[in-house]
Amino acid sequence: QVQLVESGGGLVQAGGSLRLSCAASGRTFSRYAMGWFRQAPGKEREFVSAIGWIGNTYYADSVKGRFTVSRDNTKNTVYLQMNSLKPEDTAVYYCAAGGSLVPRPERYDYWGQGSQVTVSS
C-alpha cells in the first residue's frame, strides 16, 4: 500500500513557476513509476509527466520544455517543476504510483488527493 500527499499548488501569474511535491509512504516507493496527471473543470484527467524508478522521464507534448519531473528515492518524494506557466495549465494536479511508465491513468494503482494550480492571465 502506498499513500501519496501532494503539496505546492497555488495561484500564479502567467509566465510564473510552481513546484509540486508528492510525498509517498511505504518502503517500496523506489520500485514504482510515478506519474503526474491533471484535470481541469469539465475535462477528462490527462497525462502530464512520469518518471521511472531509474529516473527515465516521459512528458506530454503540451508541457515538454516547460515542466521537469524528478524524484528523490531517499525522501520518498517526486517533484514537478513547472515553468512558463500558461492559463491553460490551470487544473487539479494529481500524483500517482504504478508499475509502468505509461500515460494512461488506469494503469496507476495509487493516487494522491490532488493540488490546485491556478494560472492567471
Short mmCIF file of N, CA and C in Angstrom, two decimals:
data_model
loop_
_atom_site.label_atom_id
_atom_site.label_comp_id
_atom_site.label_asym_id
_atom_site.label_seq_id
_atom_site.Cartn_x
_atom_site.Cartn_y
_atom_site.Cartn_z
N GLN A 1 0.85 -1.20 0.00
CA GLN A 1 0.00 0.00 0.00
C GLN A 1 0.88 1.24 0.00
N VAL A 2 0.50 2.20 -0.80
CA VAL A 2 1.23 3.47 -0.89
C VAL A 2 0.24 4.61 -0.71
N GLN A 3 0.58 5.53 0.15
CA GLN A 3 -0.21 6.74 0.31
C GLN A 3 0.56 7.93 -0.22
N LEU A 4 -0.12 8.78 -0.97
CA LEU A 4 0.51 9.91 -1.63
C LEU A 4 -0.12 11.21 -1.18
N VAL A 5 0.71 12.20 -0.89
CA VAL A 5 0.22 13.52 -0.47
C VAL A 5 0.92 14.59 -1.28
N GLU A 6 0.13 15.34 -2.07
CA GLU A 6 0.70 16.42 -2.88
C GLU A 6 0.74 17.73 -2.08
N SER A 7 1.66 18.59 -2.47
CA SER A 7 1.72 19.94 -1.92
C SER A 7 2.38 20.85 -2.95
N GLY A 8 2.24 22.17 -2.74
CA GLY A 8 2.93 23.12 -3.59
C GLY A 8 2.08 23.82 -4.61
N GLY A 9 0.81 23.50 -4.69
CA GLY A 9 -0.05 24.20 -5.64
C GLY A 9 -0.33 25.61 -5.18
N GLY A 10 -1.04 26.36 -6.03
CA GLY A 10 -1.39 27.73 -5.67
C GLY A 10 -1.76 28.55 -6.87
N LEU A 11 -1.77 29.87 -6.66
CA LEU A 11 -2.12 30.82 -7.70
C LEU A 11 -0.85 31.53 -8.19
N VAL A 12 -0.69 31.59 -9.50
CA VAL A 12 0.49 32.23 -10.07
C VAL A 12 0.09 32.94 -11.36
N GLN A 13 0.82 33.98 -11.69
CA GLN A 13 0.55 34.68 -12.94
C GLN A 13 1.16 33.91 -14.11
N ALA A 14 0.60 34.13 -15.28
CA ALA A 14 1.15 33.52 -16.48
C ALA A 14 2.63 33.87 -16.62
N GLY A 15 3.41 32.87 -16.98
CA GLY A 15 4.85 33.04 -17.08
C GLY A 15 5.60 32.69 -15.82
N GLY A 16 4.87 32.49 -14.74
CA GLY A 16 5.49 32.17 -13.47
C GLY A 16 5.80 30.70 -13.31
N SER A 17 6.24 30.34 -12.10
CA SER A 17 6.67 28.97 -11.82
C SER A 17 6.07 28.47 -10.51
N LEU A 18 5.89 27.18 -10.45
CA LEU A 18 5.50 26.49 -9.23
C LEU A 18 6.19 25.14 -9.20
N ARG A 19 6.40 24.63 -8.00
CA ARG A 19 6.92 23.27 -7.87
C ARG A 19 5.97 22.46 -7.00
N LEU A 20 5.48 21.38 -7.57
CA LEU A 20 4.65 20.45 -6.83
C LEU A 20 5.52 19.34 -6.24
N SER A 21 5.15 18.92 -5.05
CA SER A 21 5.81 17.79 -4.41
C SER A 21 4.76 16.72 -4.12
N CYS A 22 5.22 15.50 -4.12
CA CYS A 22 4.34 14.38 -3.80
C CYS A 22 5.12 13.44 -2.89
N ALA A 23 4.71 13.41 -1.63
CA ALA A 23 5.39 12.57 -0.64
C ALA A 23 4.65 11.24 -0.51
N ALA A 24 5.42 10.17 -0.55
CA ALA A 24 4.84 8.83 -0.52
C ALA A 24 5.21 8.11 0.76
N SER A 25 4.29 7.35 1.28
CA SER A 25 4.58 6.45 2.39
C SER A 25 4.89 5.08 1.83
N GLY A 26 5.49 4.25 2.63
CA GLY A 26 5.76 2.89 2.17
C GLY A 26 7.22 2.69 1.79
N ARG A 27 7.71 1.50 2.05
CA ARG A 27 9.11 1.22 1.83
C ARG A 27 9.44 0.89 0.39
N THR A 28 8.42 0.69 -0.45
CA THR A 28 8.67 0.26 -1.82
C THR A 28 8.52 1.38 -2.83
N PHE A 29 8.59 2.61 -2.38
CA PHE A 29 8.41 3.77 -3.27
C PHE A 29 9.33 3.67 -4.48
N SER A 30 10.58 3.32 -4.27
CA SER A 30 11.56 3.35 -5.35
C SER A 30 11.22 2.36 -6.46
N ARG A 31 10.35 1.39 -6.22
CA ARG A 31 10.00 0.40 -7.23
C ARG A 31 8.90 0.88 -8.17
N TYR A 32 8.26 1.98 -7.82
CA TYR A 32 7.12 2.43 -8.59
C TYR A 32 7.50 3.48 -9.64
N ALA A 33 6.81 3.39 -10.78
CA ALA A 33 6.79 4.53 -11.69
C ALA A 33 5.85 5.57 -11.09
N MET A 34 6.22 6.82 -11.17
CA MET A 34 5.41 7.90 -10.61
C MET A 34 4.93 8.81 -11.73
N GLY A 35 3.63 9.05 -11.73
CA GLY A 35 3.05 9.89 -12.77
C GLY A 35 2.41 11.13 -12.21
N TRP A 36 2.33 12.15 -13.05
CA TRP A 36 1.57 13.36 -12.75
C TRP A 36 0.47 13.48 -13.80
N PHE A 37 -0.72 13.73 -13.32
CA PHE A 37 -1.88 13.95 -14.18
C PHE A 37 -2.57 15.23 -13.74
N ARG A 38 -3.42 15.76 -14.58
CA ARG A 38 -4.19 16.94 -14.21
C ARG A 38 -5.59 16.85 -14.76
N GLN A 39 -6.49 17.55 -14.09
CA GLN A 39 -7.88 17.57 -14.53
C GLN A 39 -8.45 18.96 -14.36
N ALA A 40 -8.85 19.54 -15.46
CA ALA A 40 -9.49 20.85 -15.45
C ALA A 40 -11.01 20.65 -15.37
N PRO A 41 -11.74 21.64 -14.89
CA PRO A 41 -13.20 21.52 -14.79
C PRO A 41 -13.84 21.15 -16.12
N GLY A 42 -14.67 20.13 -16.10
CA GLY A 42 -15.37 19.72 -17.30
C GLY A 42 -14.55 18.92 -18.29
N LYS A 43 -13.32 18.59 -17.91
CA LYS A 43 -12.44 17.84 -18.82
C LYS A 43 -12.01 16.53 -18.19
N GLU A 44 -11.55 15.63 -19.03
CA GLU A 44 -11.05 14.36 -18.53
C GLU A 44 -9.65 14.55 -17.92
N ARG A 45 -9.31 13.60 -17.07
CA ARG A 45 -7.97 13.62 -16.49
C ARG A 45 -6.96 13.33 -17.60
N GLU A 46 -5.91 14.15 -17.66
CA GLU A 46 -4.92 13.98 -18.71
C GLU A 46 -3.52 13.80 -18.14
N PHE A 47 -2.73 13.07 -18.89
CA PHE A 47 -1.35 12.81 -18.51
C PHE A 47 -0.50 14.07 -18.64
N VAL A 48 0.40 14.27 -17.68
CA VAL A 48 1.33 15.39 -17.72
C VAL A 48 2.77 14.88 -17.88
N SER A 49 3.17 14.01 -16.96
CA SER A 49 4.55 13.55 -16.96
C SER A 49 4.66 12.30 -16.10
N ALA A 50 5.76 11.57 -16.29
CA ALA A 50 6.01 10.40 -15.47
C ALA A 50 7.51 10.16 -15.38
N ILE A 51 7.89 9.45 -14.32
CA ILE A 51 9.30 9.14 -14.11
C ILE A 51 9.41 7.71 -13.59
N GLY A 52 10.30 6.95 -14.19
CA GLY A 52 10.51 5.59 -13.78
C GLY A 52 11.43 5.49 -12.57
N TRP A 53 11.58 4.28 -12.07
CA TRP A 53 12.37 4.10 -10.85
C TRP A 53 13.84 4.36 -11.10
N ILE A 54 14.28 4.28 -12.36
CA ILE A 54 15.69 4.58 -12.65
C ILE A 54 15.88 6.02 -13.12
N GLY A 55 14.80 6.79 -13.12
CA GLY A 55 14.91 8.20 -13.48
C GLY A 55 14.57 8.54 -14.92
N ASN A 56 14.17 7.57 -15.69
CA ASN A 56 13.75 7.87 -17.06
C ASN A 56 12.43 8.64 -17.03
N THR A 57 12.29 9.58 -17.93
CA THR A 57 11.14 10.50 -17.89
C THR A 57 10.33 10.49 -19.17
N TYR A 58 9.12 11.00 -19.05
CA TYR A 58 8.16 10.98 -20.14
C TYR A 58 7.26 12.20 -19.94
N TYR A 59 7.03 12.97 -21.01
CA TYR A 59 6.24 14.20 -20.90
C TYR A 59 5.16 14.26 -21.98
N ALA A 60 4.06 14.88 -21.63
CA ALA A 60 3.06 15.23 -22.63
C ALA A 60 3.62 16.36 -23.50
N ASP A 61 3.24 16.38 -24.75
CA ASP A 61 3.74 17.40 -25.66
C ASP A 61 3.41 18.81 -25.16
N SER A 62 2.28 18.94 -24.51
CA SER A 62 1.82 20.27 -24.07
C SER A 62 2.70 20.89 -22.99
N VAL A 63 3.50 20.07 -22.30
CA VAL A 63 4.33 20.59 -21.21
C VAL A 63 5.82 20.41 -21.47
N LYS A 64 6.16 19.72 -22.54
CA LYS A 64 7.56 19.44 -22.84
C LYS A 64 8.34 20.74 -22.98
N GLY A 65 9.49 20.82 -22.32
CA GLY A 65 10.31 22.01 -22.36
C GLY A 65 9.96 23.03 -21.29
N ARG A 66 8.82 22.85 -20.62
CA ARG A 66 8.40 23.78 -19.56
C ARG A 66 8.37 23.10 -18.20
N PHE A 67 7.99 21.84 -18.17
CA PHE A 67 7.88 21.10 -16.91
C PHE A 67 9.03 20.11 -16.79
N THR A 68 9.46 19.86 -15.56
CA THR A 68 10.50 18.88 -15.30
C THR A 68 10.09 18.01 -14.11
N VAL A 69 10.10 16.71 -14.33
CA VAL A 69 9.77 15.77 -13.26
C VAL A 69 11.07 15.18 -12.72
N SER A 70 11.10 14.98 -11.40
CA SER A 70 12.27 14.37 -10.76
C SER A 70 11.80 13.60 -9.53
N ARG A 71 12.69 12.79 -9.00
CA ARG A 71 12.34 12.03 -7.80
C ARG A 71 13.57 11.90 -6.92
N ASP A 72 13.30 11.81 -5.63
CA ASP A 72 14.34 11.57 -4.63
C ASP A 72 13.90 10.34 -3.84
N ASN A 73 14.46 9.20 -4.19
CA ASN A 73 14.03 7.95 -3.54
C ASN A 73 14.44 7.89 -2.08
N THR A 74 15.43 8.68 -1.68
CA THR A 74 15.83 8.70 -0.26
C THR A 74 14.78 9.44 0.59
N LYS A 75 14.02 10.31 -0.07
CA LYS A 75 12.97 11.08 0.63
C LYS A 75 11.57 10.61 0.26
N ASN A 76 11.48 9.56 -0.55
CA ASN A 76 10.17 9.06 -0.99
C ASN A 76 9.32 10.18 -1.58
N THR A 77 9.93 11.01 -2.40
CA THR A 77 9.24 12.18 -2.93
C THR A 77 9.49 12.34 -4.43
N VAL A 78 8.46 12.72 -5.13
CA VAL A 78 8.56 13.07 -6.54
C VAL A 78 8.15 14.53 -6.71
N TYR A 79 8.78 15.20 -7.64
CA TYR A 79 8.57 16.63 -7.84
C TYR A 79 8.13 16.91 -9.28
N LEU A 80 7.40 18.00 -9.43
CA LEU A 80 7.08 18.51 -10.76
C LEU A 80 7.36 20.01 -10.76
N GLN A 81 8.46 20.38 -11.40
CA GLN A 81 8.81 21.78 -11.54
C GLN A 81 8.11 22.33 -12.79
N MET A 82 7.29 23.35 -12.59
CA MET A 82 6.51 23.91 -13.69
C MET A 82 6.93 25.34 -13.94
N ASN A 83 7.49 25.59 -15.10
CA ASN A 83 7.94 26.91 -15.51
C ASN A 83 7.11 27.42 -16.68
N SER A 84 7.19 28.71 -16.92
CA SER A 84 6.47 29.34 -18.04
C SER A 84 5.01 28.91 -18.06
N LEU A 85 4.39 29.00 -16.92
CA LEU A 85 3.01 28.53 -16.81
C LEU A 85 2.06 29.37 -17.65
N LYS A 86 1.04 28.69 -18.15
CA LYS A 86 0.04 29.32 -19.00
C LYS A 86 -1.34 29.16 -18.36
N PRO A 87 -2.29 30.01 -18.67
CA PRO A 87 -3.65 29.84 -18.11
C PRO A 87 -4.23 28.45 -18.40
N GLU A 88 -3.90 27.86 -19.53
CA GLU A 88 -4.42 26.54 -19.86
C GLU A 88 -3.80 25.42 -19.01
N ASP A 89 -2.81 25.74 -18.19
CA ASP A 89 -2.27 24.76 -17.25
C ASP A 89 -3.11 24.69 -15.97
N THR A 90 -4.08 25.55 -15.83
CA THR A 90 -4.94 25.56 -14.65
C THR A 90 -5.70 24.24 -14.54
N ALA A 91 -5.55 23.58 -13.39
CA ALA A 91 -6.18 22.28 -13.17
C ALA A 91 -5.86 21.81 -11.76
N VAL A 92 -6.51 20.74 -11.37
CA VAL A 92 -6.08 20.00 -10.17
C VAL A 92 -5.04 18.99 -10.64
N TYR A 93 -3.90 19.00 -9.99
CA TYR A 93 -2.80 18.11 -10.35
C TYR A 93 -2.74 16.95 -9.35
N TYR A 94 -2.61 15.75 -9.90
CA TYR A 94 -2.56 14.55 -9.09
C TYR A 94 -1.26 13.80 -9.34
N CYS A 95 -0.68 13.27 -8.28
CA CYS A 95 0.41 12.33 -8.49
C CYS A 95 -0.14 10.92 -8.31
N ALA A 96 0.53 9.97 -8.94
CA ALA A 96 0.06 8.59 -8.93
C ALA A 96 1.25 7.65 -8.98
N ALA A 97 1.06 6.47 -8.40
CA ALA A 97 2.10 5.45 -8.39
C ALA A 97 1.59 4.21 -9.12
N GLY A 98 2.44 3.68 -9.98
CA GLY A 98 2.04 2.49 -10.73
C GLY A 98 3.24 1.66 -11.13
N GLY A 99 2.94 0.58 -11.85
CA GLY A 99 4.00 -0.34 -12.20
C GLY A 99 4.66 -0.08 -13.54
N SER A 100 4.06 0.82 -14.33
CA SER A 100 4.58 1.05 -15.68
C SER A 100 4.66 2.53 -15.98
N LEU A 101 5.61 2.90 -16.79
CA LEU A 101 5.80 4.30 -17.19
C LEU A 101 4.93 4.55 -18.42
N VAL A 102 3.65 4.75 -18.17
CA VAL A 102 2.69 4.92 -19.26
C VAL A 102 1.83 6.14 -19.02
N PRO A 103 1.26 6.73 -20.05
CA PRO A 103 0.45 7.93 -19.89
C PRO A 103 -1.03 7.68 -19.63
N ARG A 104 -1.37 6.48 -19.20
CA ARG A 104 -2.77 6.10 -19.03
C ARG A 104 -3.13 6.02 -17.54
N PRO A 105 -4.07 6.84 -17.09
CA PRO A 105 -4.37 6.86 -15.65
C PRO A 105 -4.84 5.51 -15.10
N GLU A 106 -5.49 4.71 -15.90
CA GLU A 106 -6.00 3.43 -15.41
C GLU A 106 -4.88 2.44 -15.08
N ARG A 107 -3.66 2.74 -15.49
CA ARG A 107 -2.52 1.87 -15.20
C ARG A 107 -1.82 2.21 -13.90
N TYR A 108 -2.34 3.19 -13.19
CA TYR A 108 -1.74 3.60 -11.91
C TYR A 108 -2.63 3.14 -10.77
N ASP A 109 -1.98 2.63 -9.72
CA ASP A 109 -2.70 1.97 -8.63
C ASP A 109 -3.04 2.89 -7.48
N TYR A 110 -2.22 3.88 -7.23
CA TYR A 110 -2.40 4.73 -6.06
C TYR A 110 -2.39 6.19 -6.49
N TRP A 111 -3.25 6.99 -5.83
CA TRP A 111 -3.42 8.38 -6.21
C TRP A 111 -3.39 9.28 -4.99
N GLY A 112 -2.86 10.47 -5.18
CA GLY A 112 -2.94 11.49 -4.16
C GLY A 112 -4.27 12.21 -4.21
N GLN A 113 -4.45 13.16 -3.32
CA GLN A 113 -5.73 13.86 -3.20
C GLN A 113 -5.87 15.01 -4.18
N GLY A 114 -4.78 15.41 -4.77
CA GLY A 114 -4.81 16.49 -5.75
C GLY A 114 -4.40 17.83 -5.16
N SER A 115 -3.83 18.67 -6.00
CA SER A 115 -3.40 20.01 -5.59
C SER A 115 -3.80 20.99 -6.69
N GLN A 116 -4.49 22.05 -6.29
CA GLN A 116 -4.99 23.02 -7.27
C GLN A 116 -3.87 23.94 -7.74
N VAL A 117 -3.77 24.07 -9.04
CA VAL A 117 -2.87 25.04 -9.67
C VAL A 117 -3.72 25.98 -10.51
N THR A 118 -3.63 27.26 -10.24
CA THR A 118 -4.38 28.27 -10.99
C THR A 118 -3.41 29.28 -11.57
N VAL A 119 -3.49 29.46 -12.89
CA VAL A 119 -2.61 30.40 -13.58
C VAL A 119 -3.47 31.52 -14.14
N SER A 120 -3.22 32.73 -13.67
CA SER A 120 -4.00 33.88 -14.12
C SER A 120 -3.32 34.55 -15.33
N SER A 121 -4.15 35.11 -16.18
CA SER A 121 -3.61 35.75 -17.39
C SER A 121 -3.29 37.21 -17.14
#
